[in-house]
């Protein structure tokens, strides 16, 4: 057992007057400060390009998806929210998704799909406040996922800048080949070809 | 529903169920069932920056008998499932449920034997919310959606919900 001896209060402390005044002064001081509340439904958040909203598919000028249905995002998705069924097409890319579904109630907005995509076909949008009363509403198909490229321009510029350091620069490679100074330090296992998903990082992976 | 009266004051007249819905939707006291990281965002929603009290829902106490809406915020494990169900059963009618975040809505990242694949396996959910965790804005949006649903009378508590789709992504 621990005995705590209580300090004897002075007369002023027992009247409790000073403490009340200090509290009131603090309240009045804060009344004139700038208000911090953001009035949500009227004042919405202004998302920056670095914001991770739900992933959407990029639609090119002809109205087609840029996606080539390689399945890398489906493979890398941690909560397995993406499901793709591929089909053939007469366009130059030859392969396109017939069904592309993202379960928005599974998606955790990690951005791995965007990072792994070799075609810049899936990017994080700035949509972040989805609510609904049925789980079926959250299964987005191609009709909801396709967003024109012009609307996604800030994010596309951002990811080009962000992931640039991982990309192989063709100009640099050309000069490096002509000078023939192989100063590359490979982190990967020598003699083993890197996985297709990693080849986009260049030889420096 | 209408406001009637003149200089002396006014009275609100209308069918009783509409009046009740109007009263209920503007005083939704939440029962915060904070299970993991979503609870942090829920606390932030109650705080001054997002201020849930603007919608009459600031009385967040751990007291199921005095609450109207249960906010399931976080990963619900099977071990916690019976507790969540008991808390829901202790709440007085009419009661509503907001499933906050992907873990509560569908299991989310956790596809394993320990986690309930969506609280709608145990209790009827009125509003689902995306995000991992959702921003406070999203929770406020869910609250506004619930208010609209109460106004229209298509919640589970009023016995007229939208037909639920069972067995998705379990």
CSV table of C-alpha atoms in Angstrom, one decimal:
chain,number,residue,atom,x,y,z
A,1,UNK,CA,0.0,0.0,0.0
A,2,UNK,CA,1.2,3.5,-0.9
A,3,UNK,CA,0.2,6.3,1.3
A,4,UNK,CA,0.1,9.7,-0.4
A,5,UNK,CA,0.2,12.7,1.7
A,6,UNK,CA,-2.0,15.4,0.5
A,7,UNK,CA,-0.7,18.9,0.3
A,8,UNK,CA,-2.5,21.4,2.4
A,9,UNK,CA,-4.2,24.0,0.1
A,10,UNK,CA,-3.7,27.7,0.8
A,11,UNK,CA,-6.7,30.0,1.2
A,12,UNK,CA,-6.6,31.3,-2.4
A,13,UNK,CA,-6.5,27.8,-3.7
A,14,UNK,CA,-9.4,26.8,-1.6
A,15,UNK,CA,-11.5,29.6,-3.0
A,16,UNK,CA,-10.8,28.2,-6.5
A,17,UNK,CA,-11.1,31.7,-7.9
A,18,UNK,CA,-7.7,31.9,-9.8
A,19,UNK,CA,-8.2,28.6,-11.5
A,20,UNK,CA,-11.6,29.6,-12.8
A,21,UNK,CA,-10.2,32.8,-14.2
A,22,UNK,CA,-7.3,31.0,-15.9
A,23,UNK,CA,-9.8,28.7,-17.5
A,24,UNK,CA,-12.0,31.5,-18.7
A,25,UNK,CA,-9.0,33.4,-20.1
A,26,UNK,CA,-8.1,30.3,-22.1
A,27,UNK,CA,-11.6,30.0,-23.4
A,28,UNK,CA,-11.9,33.6,-24.4
A,29,UNK,CA,-8.4,33.5,-26.1
A,30,UNK,CA,-9.5,30.6,-28.2
A,31,UNK,CA,-12.8,32.2,-29.2
A,32,UNK,CA,-10.9,34.7,-31.5
A,33,UNK,CA,-8.6,32.1,-33.1
A,34,UNK,CA,-9.2,30.9,-36.6
A,35,UNK,CA,-11.8,28.1,-36.8
A,36,UNK,CA,-10.4,24.7,-37.7
A,37,UNK,CA,-13.7,23.0,-38.7
A,38,UNK,CA,-14.1,22.2,-42.4
A,39,UNK,CA,-17.8,22.3,-43.3
A,40,UNK,CA,-17.8,19.0,-45.0
A,41,UNK,CA,-20.6,18.7,-47.5
A,42,UNK,CA,-20.1,22.3,-48.7
A,43,UNK,CA,-16.3,22.5,-48.4
A,44,UNK,CA,-14.9,19.3,-49.9
A,45,UNK,CA,-11.3,18.2,-49.8
A,46,UNK,CA,-9.1,19.4,-52.7
A,47,UNK,CA,-7.1,16.3,-53.4
A,48,UNK,CA,-3.6,16.7,-54.7
A,49,UNK,CA,-2.2,14.5,-57.5
A,50,UNK,CA,-0.5,12.4,-54.9
A,51,UNK,CA,-3.8,11.4,-53.4
A,52,UNK,CA,-4.8,7.7,-53.5
A,53,UNK,CA,-8.5,7.4,-54.3
A,54,UNK,CA,-10.0,4.3,-55.9
A,55,UNK,CA,-8.3,2.9,-58.9
A,56,UNK,CA,-9.8,3.6,-62.3
A,57,UNK,CA,-8.9,2.6,-65.9
A,58,UNK,CA,-7.6,5.1,-68.4
A,59,UNK,CA,-9.7,5.6,-71.5
A,60,UNK,CA,-7.9,6.7,-74.7
A,61,UNK,CA,-9.2,9.1,-77.3
A,62,UNK,CA,-11.1,6.4,-79.2
A,63,UNK,CA,-13.0,5.4,-76.1
A,64,UNK,CA,-11.2,2.2,-75.6
A,65,UNK,CA,-9.4,1.0,-72.5
A,66,UNK,CA,-5.6,1.3,-72.6
A,67,UNK,CA,-5.5,-1.9,-70.6
A,68,UNK,CA,-4.0,-4.9,-72.3
A,69,UNK,CA,-5.3,-7.4,-69.8
A,70,UNK,CA,-1.8,-8.7,-68.8
A,71,UNK,CA,-3.1,-9.5,-65.4
A,72,UNK,CA,-0.2,-8.0,-63.4
A,73,UNK,CA,-2.5,-5.9,-61.3
A,74,UNK,CA,-4.8,-8.8,-60.6
A,75,UNK,CA,-1.7,-10.7,-59.5
A,76,UNK,CA,-0.2,-8.0,-57.3
A,77,UNK,CA,-3.4,-6.8,-55.7
A,78,UNK,CA,-3.1,-7.7,-51.9
A,79,UNK,CA,-6.8,-8.0,-51.1
A,80,UNK,CA,-7.5,-9.8,-54.5
A,81,UNK,CA,-10.0,-7.1,-55.4
A,82,UNK,CA,-9.4,-7.1,-59.2
A,83,UNK,CA,-10.7,-9.8,-61.6
A,84,UNK,CA,-10.0,-9.7,-65.3
A,85,UNK,CA,-11.2,-11.7,-68.2
A,86,UNK,CA,-9.3,-11.0,-71.4
A,87,UNK,CA,-10.4,-11.2,-75.0
A,88,UNK,CA,-8.8,-10.5,-78.4
A,89,UNK,CA,-9.2,-7.3,-80.4
A,90,UNK,CA,-8.3,-6.1,-83.9
A,91,UNK,CA,-6.5,-3.0,-82.5
A,92,UNK,CA,-2.7,-2.7,-82.3
A,93,UNK,CA,-2.6,-3.9,-78.7
A,94,UNK,CA,-4.3,-7.2,-79.7
A,95,UNK,CA,-5.6,-8.0,-76.2
A,96,UNK,CA,-8.2,-6.1,-74.2
A,97,UNK,CA,-10.3,-6.8,-71.1
A,98,UNK,CA,-13.7,-8.2,-71.7
A,99,UNK,CA,-14.6,-8.0,-68.0
A,100,UNK,CA,-12.6,-5.9,-65.6
A,101,UNK,CA,-14.1,-5.8,-62.1
A,102,UNK,CA,-12.8,-4.1,-59.0
A,103,UNK,CA,-14.6,-4.7,-55.7
A,104,UNK,CA,-14.4,-1.3,-54.1
A,105,UNK,CA,-15.3,-2.9,-50.7
A,106,UNK,CA,-12.0,-5.0,-51.0
A,107,UNK,CA,-9.8,-2.3,-52.5
A,108,UNK,CA,-7.4,-0.7,-49.9
A,109,UNK,CA,-6.1,2.0,-52.2
A,110,UNK,CA,-2.5,0.9,-51.9
A,111,UNK,CA,-1.6,1.8,-55.4
A,112,UNK,CA,0.3,-1.4,-56.3
A,113,UNK,CA,-1.8,-1.9,-59.4
A,114,UNK,CA,-0.8,1.5,-60.6
A,115,UNK,CA,2.8,0.9,-59.8
A,116,UNK,CA,3.0,-2.4,-61.6
A,117,UNK,CA,1.0,-1.5,-64.7
A,118,UNK,CA,3.3,-1.4,-67.7
A,119,UNK,CA,0.9,0.6,-69.9
A,120,UNK,CA,-0.2,3.3,-67.4
A,121,UNK,CA,-3.7,2.0,-67.9
A,122,UNK,CA,-4.8,1.9,-64.3
A,123,UNK,CA,-4.3,4.9,-62.0
A,124,UNK,CA,-5.6,6.1,-58.7
A,125,UNK,CA,-8.4,8.6,-59.1
A,126,UNK,CA,-9.5,11.2,-56.6
A,127,UNK,CA,-12.7,9.5,-55.8
A,128,UNK,CA,-12.7,8.7,-52.1
A,129,UNK,CA,-16.1,9.1,-50.5
A,130,UNK,CA,-18.1,6.2,-51.8
A,131,UNK,CA,-21.0,5.0,-49.7
A,132,UNK,CA,-23.8,2.7,-50.5
A,133,UNK,CA,-26.4,0.3,-49.1
A,134,UNK,CA,-25.7,-2.7,-51.2
A,135,UNK,CA,-22.4,-4.6,-51.7
A,136,UNK,CA,-23.3,-5.2,-55.4
A,137,UNK,CA,-23.1,-1.4,-56.0
A,138,UNK,CA,-19.4,-1.5,-55.1
A,139,UNK,CA,-18.5,-4.0,-57.8
A,140,UNK,CA,-17.4,-1.6,-60.5
A,141,UNK,CA,-17.2,-3.0,-64.0
A,142,UNK,CA,-15.8,-1.4,-67.2
A,143,UNK,CA,-18.7,0.9,-67.5
A,144,UNK,CA,-17.9,2.7,-64.3
A,145,UNK,CA,-14.1,2.2,-64.3
A,146,UNK,CA,-13.3,3.8,-67.6
A,147,UNK,CA,-12.4,7.5,-67.2
A,148,UNK,CA,-11.1,9.7,-70.1
A,149,UNK,CA,-7.4,10.4,-70.1
A,150,UNK,CA,-7.8,14.2,-70.0
A,151,UNK,CA,-9.5,13.9,-66.6
A,152,UNK,CA,-6.6,11.9,-65.1
A,153,UNK,CA,-3.8,14.1,-66.5
A,154,UNK,CA,-2.6,15.4,-63.1
A,155,UNK,CA,-2.2,11.9,-61.7
A,156,UNK,CA,-0.6,10.6,-64.9
A,157,UNK,CA,2.0,13.4,-64.8
A,158,UNK,CA,2.6,12.7,-61.2
A,159,UNK,CA,3.3,9.0,-61.6
A,160,UNK,CA,5.5,9.7,-64.6
A,161,UNK,CA,7.6,12.0,-62.4
A,162,UNK,CA,7.5,9.7,-59.4
A,163,UNK,CA,8.3,6.4,-61.1
A,164,UNK,CA,10.8,8.0,-63.5
A,165,UNK,CA,13.8,7.0,-61.3
A,166,UNK,CA,12.9,3.4,-61.8
A,167,UNK,CA,12.6,3.6,-65.5
A,168,UNK,CA,15.3,2.8,-67.9
A,169,UNK,CA,16.2,6.0,-69.8
A,170,UNK,CA,16.7,5.3,-73.5
A,171,UNK,CA,19.0,8.3,-74.1
A,172,UNK,CA,21.3,7.4,-71.2
A,173,UNK,CA,21.4,3.8,-72.3
A,174,UNK,CA,22.4,4.8,-75.8
A,175,UNK,CA,25.3,6.9,-74.5
A,176,UNK,CA,26.3,4.2,-72.0
A,177,UNK,CA,26.5,1.7,-74.9
A,178,UNK,CA,28.6,4.0,-77.0
A,179,UNK,CA,31.1,4.8,-74.2
A,180,UNK,CA,31.1,1.2,-73.0
A,181,UNK,CA,31.6,1.9,-69.3
A,182,UNK,CA,29.5,-0.7,-67.6
A,183,UNK,CA,29.3,0.7,-64.1
A,184,UNK,CA,25.9,-0.9,-63.4
A,185,UNK,CA,25.6,-2.6,-60.0
A,186,UNK,CA,23.0,-5.3,-60.3
A,187,UNK,CA,21.2,-6.2,-57.1
A,188,UNK,CA,19.4,-9.1,-58.7
A,189,UNK,CA,20.9,-12.7,-58.9
A,190,UNK,CA,23.5,-12.8,-61.7
A,191,UNK,CA,22.6,-15.0,-64.5
A,192,UNK,CA,18.9,-15.1,-63.8
A,193,UNK,CA,16.6,-13.0,-65.9
A,194,UNK,CA,14.4,-10.8,-63.8
A,195,UNK,CA,10.6,-11.4,-63.7
A,196,UNK,CA,8.6,-9.7,-66.4
A,197,UNK,CA,7.0,-7.4,-63.8
A,198,UNK,CA,10.4,-6.2,-62.7
A,199,UNK,CA,11.9,-5.6,-66.1
A,200,UNK,CA,10.4,-2.1,-66.3
A,201,UNK,CA,12.7,-1.0,-63.5
A,202,UNK,CA,15.6,-1.4,-65.9
A,203,UNK,CA,18.8,-3.3,-65.3
A,204,UNK,CA,19.5,-1.5,-62.0
A,205,UNK,CA,16.8,-3.4,-60.2
B,1,UNK,CA,-44.3,17.7,-43.3
B,2,UNK,CA,-44.9,21.5,-43.0
B,3,UNK,CA,-44.1,24.4,-40.7
B,4,UNK,CA,-47.4,26.1,-39.8
B,5,UNK,CA,-48.0,29.3,-37.8
B,6,UNK,CA,-47.5,33.0,-37.8
B,7,UNK,CA,-46.1,35.7,-35.6
B,8,UNK,CA,-46.8,33.9,-32.4
B,9,UNK,CA,-44.7,30.9,-33.3
B,10,UNK,CA,-45.0,27.8,-35.4
B,11,UNK,CA,-45.9,24.2,-35.1
B,12,UNK,CA,-44.6,21.3,-37.2
B,13,UNK,CA,-47.4,19.2,-38.6
B,14,UNK,CA,-47.3,16.1,-40.6
B,15,UNK,CA,-47.7,12.3,-40.4
B,16,UNK,CA,-46.3,10.9,-37.2
B,17,UNK,CA,-43.8,8.5,-39.0
B,18,UNK,CA,-42.4,11.5,-40.9
B,19,UNK,CA,-42.0,13.5,-37.8
B,20,UNK,CA,-40.4,10.6,-36.0
B,21,UNK,CA,-38.0,10.1,-38.9
B,22,UNK,CA,-37.1,13.8,-38.9
B,23,UNK,CA,-36.4,13.6,-35.2
B,24,UNK,CA,-34.4,10.4,-35.4
B,25,UNK,CA,-32.2,11.3,-38.3
B,26,UNK,CA,-31.1,14.5,-36.6
B,27,UNK,CA,-30.1,12.9,-33.4
B,28,UNK,CA,-28.2,9.7,-34.3
B,29,UNK,CA,-26.2,8.8,-31.3
B,30,UNK,CA,-23.4,6.5,-32.4
B,31,UNK,CA,-22.2,3.4,-30.6
B,32,UNK,CA,-18.5,3.4,-31.6
B,33,UNK,CA,-17.4,-0.2,-32.0
B,34,UNK,CA,-13.8,0.6,-32.8
B,35,UNK,CA,-11.9,-2.5,-33.6
B,36,UNK,CA,-8.8,-1.3,-35.3
B,37,UNK,CA,-7.2,1.5,-37.3
B,38,UNK,CA,-10.6,2.8,-38.6
B,39,UNK,CA,-11.4,3.8,-35.0
B,40,UNK,CA,-8.6,6.4,-35.2
B,41,UNK,CA,-10.4,8.0,-38.2
B,42,UNK,CA,-13.7,7.8,-36.3
B,43,UNK,CA,-12.2,9.7,-33.4
B,44,UNK,CA,-10.9,12.3,-35.8
B,45,UNK,CA,-14.4,12.6,-37.2
B,46,UNK,CA,-15.7,13.4,-33.7
B,47,UNK,CA,-12.9,15.9,-33.2
B,48,UNK,CA,-13.0,19.6,-34.1
B,49,UNK,CA,-11.6,19.4,-37.6
B,50,UNK,CA,-14.5,17.4,-39.0
B,51,UNK,CA,-17.0,17.8,-36.1
B,52,UNK,CA,-19.7,15.2,-36.4
B,53,UNK,CA,-21.8,17.2,-33.9
B,54,UNK,CA,-22.9,19.4,-36.8
B,55,UNK,CA,-25.1,16.5,-37.7
B,56,UNK,CA,-26.3,15.8,-34.2
B,57,UNK,CA,-24.2,12.6,-33.8
B,58,UNK,CA,-21.6,13.7,-31.3
B,59,UNK,CA,-22.8,11.6,-28.3
B,60,UNK,CA,-20.3,8.8,-28.9
B,61,UNK,CA,-20.3,6.8,-25.6
B,62,UNK,CA,-19.7,3.1,-25.1
B,63,UNK,CA,-23.3,2.6,-24.1
B,64,UNK,CA,-25.4,0.5,-26.4
B,65,UNK,CA,-28.6,1.1,-24.5
B,66,UNK,CA,-28.4,4.8,-25.2
B,67,UNK,CA,-27.4,4.7,-28.9
B,68,UNK,CA,-29.1,4.6,-32.3
B,69,UNK,CA,-26.4,3.8,-34.8
B,70,UNK,CA,-23.6,1.3,-34.4
B,71,UNK,CA,-20.4,2.2,-36.3
B,72,UNK,CA,-18.5,-1.0,-36.9
B,73,UNK,CA,-15.0,0.4,-37.5
B,74,UNK,CA,-12.3,-2.1,-38.1
B,75,UNK,CA,-11.5,-5.7,-38.6
B,76,UNK,CA,-14.1,-8.0,-37.0
B,77,UNK,CA,-12.6,-11.3,-36.0
B,78,UNK,CA,-14.8,-14.4,-35.3
B,79,UNK,CA,-13.6,-14.1,-31.7
B,80,UNK,CA,-15.1,-10.6,-31.5
B,81,UNK,CA,-18.2,-11.5,-33.5
B,82,UNK,CA,-20.3,-12.7,-30.6
B,83,UNK,CA,-19.5,-9.5,-28.7
B,84,UNK,CA,-20.5,-7.3,-31.7
B,85,UNK,CA,-23.8,-9.3,-32.0
B,86,UNK,CA,-24.5,-8.9,-28.3
B,87,UNK,CA,-23.9,-5.1,-28.5
B,88,UNK,CA,-26.2,-4.9,-31.4
B,89,UNK,CA,-28.9,-6.9,-29.6
B,90,UNK,CA,-28.6,-4.6,-26.6
B,91,UNK,CA,-29.4,-1.5,-28.6
B,92,UNK,CA,-33.0,-0.3,-28.5
B,93,UNK,CA,-35.1,-0.1,-31.7
B,94,UNK,CA,-34.9,1.5,-34.1
B,95,UNK,CA,-31.2,0.8,-34.7
B,96,UNK,CA,-29.0,1.3,-37.6
B,97,UNK,CA,-25.5,0.0,-38.6
B,98,UNK,CA,-22.8,1.8,-40.5
B,99,UNK,CA,-20.0,-0.6,-41.7
B,100,UNK,CA,-16.9,1.6,-41.8
B,101,UNK,CA,-14.0,0.6,-44.0
B,102,UNK,CA,-13.3,-2.4,-46.1
B,103,UNK,CA,-12.5,-4.8,-43.3
B,104,UNK,CA,-15.9,-4.4,-41.7
B,105,UNK,CA,-17.7,-4.4,-45.1
B,106,UNK,CA,-16.2,-7.4,-46.7
B,107,UNK,CA,-13.2,-8.6,-44.8
B,108,UNK,CA,-11.0,-6.5,-47.0
B,109,UNK,CA,-7.3,-7.4,-47.0
B,110,UNK,CA,-7.9,-10.3,-44.6
B,111,UNK,CA,-9.1,-13.3,-46.5
B,112,UNK,CA,-8.5,-15.9,-43.8
B,113,UNK,CA,-10.3,-18.1,-41.3
B,114,UNK,CA,-9.9,-15.6,-38.4
B,115,UNK,CA,-11.8,-12.7,-39.9
B,116,UNK,CA,-15.6,-12.3,-40.5
B,117,UNK,CA,-16.1,-11.6,-44.3
B,118,UNK,CA,-18.3,-8.7,-43.7
B,119,UNK,CA,-20.4,-7.8,-40.7
B,120,UNK,CA,-23.5,-8.3,-42.7
B,121,UNK,CA,-23.0,-12.0,-41.9
B,122,UNK,CA,-24.1,-11.2,-38.3
B,123,UNK,CA,-26.1,-8.0,-38.3
B,124,UNK,CA,-28.1,-6.1,-41.0
B,125,UNK,CA,-25.9,-3.2,-42.4
B,126,UNK,CA,-27.6,-0.1,-43.7
B,127,UNK,CA,-24.6,1.8,-45.1
B,128,UNK,CA,-21.3,0.4,-46.4
B,129,UNK,CA,-18.2,2.6,-46.6
B,130,UNK,CA,-15.1,2.1,-48.7
B,131,UNK,CA,-11.6,3.0,-47.8
B,132,UNK,CA,-8.7,1.6,-45.8
B,133,UNK,CA,-9.3,3.4,-43.5
B,134,UNK,CA,-11.9,5.8,-44.9
B,135,UNK,CA,-11.3,9.5,-44.6
B,136,UNK,CA,-13.5,11.3,-42.0
B,137,UNK,CA,-15.3,12.8,-45.0
B,138,UNK,CA,-16.3,9.4,-46.0
B,139,UNK,CA,-17.8,8.6,-42.6
B,140,UNK,CA,-19.6,11.9,-42.6
B,141,UNK,CA,-20.9,11.0,-46.1
B,142,UNK,CA,-22.1,7.7,-44.7
B,143,UNK,CA,-23.9,9.5,-41.9
B,144,UNK,CA,-25.6,11.8,-44.5
B,145,UNK,CA,-26.6,8.7,-46.6
B,146,UNK,CA,-28.1,7.1,-43.5
B,147,UNK,CA,-30.0,10.3,-42.7
B,148,UNK,CA,-31.4,10.2,-46.2
B,149,UNK,CA,-32.4,6.6,-45.9
B,150,UNK,CA,-34.1,7.2,-42.6
B,151,UNK,CA,-36.0,10.0,-44.2
B,152,UNK,CA,-37.2,7.8,-47.0
B,153,UNK,CA,-37.9,4.9,-44.6
B,154,UNK,CA,-35.9,2.3,-46.4
B,155,UNK,CA,-33.6,1.1,-43.6
B,156,UNK,CA,-33.6,-2.3,-42.0
B,157,UNK,CA,-35.1,-0.9,-38.9
B,158,UNK,CA,-38.2,0.3,-40.7
B,159,UNK,CA,-38.5,-3.1,-42.3
B,160,UNK,CA,-38.1,-1.9,-45.9
B,161,UNK,CA,-34.5,-2.2,-46.9
B,162,UNK,CA,-33.2,-2.5,-50.4
B,163,UNK,CA,-32.9,-6.1,-51.3
B,164,UNK,CA,-29.6,-7.3,-50.1
B,165,UNK,CA,-27.2,-9.3,-52.3
B,166,UNK,CA,-25.9,-12.2,-50.2
B,167,UNK,CA,-22.7,-14.1,-50.9
B,168,UNK,CA,-20.6,-11.6,-52.8
B,169,UNK,CA,-16.9,-11.9,-52.4
B,170,UNK,CA,-17.1,-14.0,-49.2
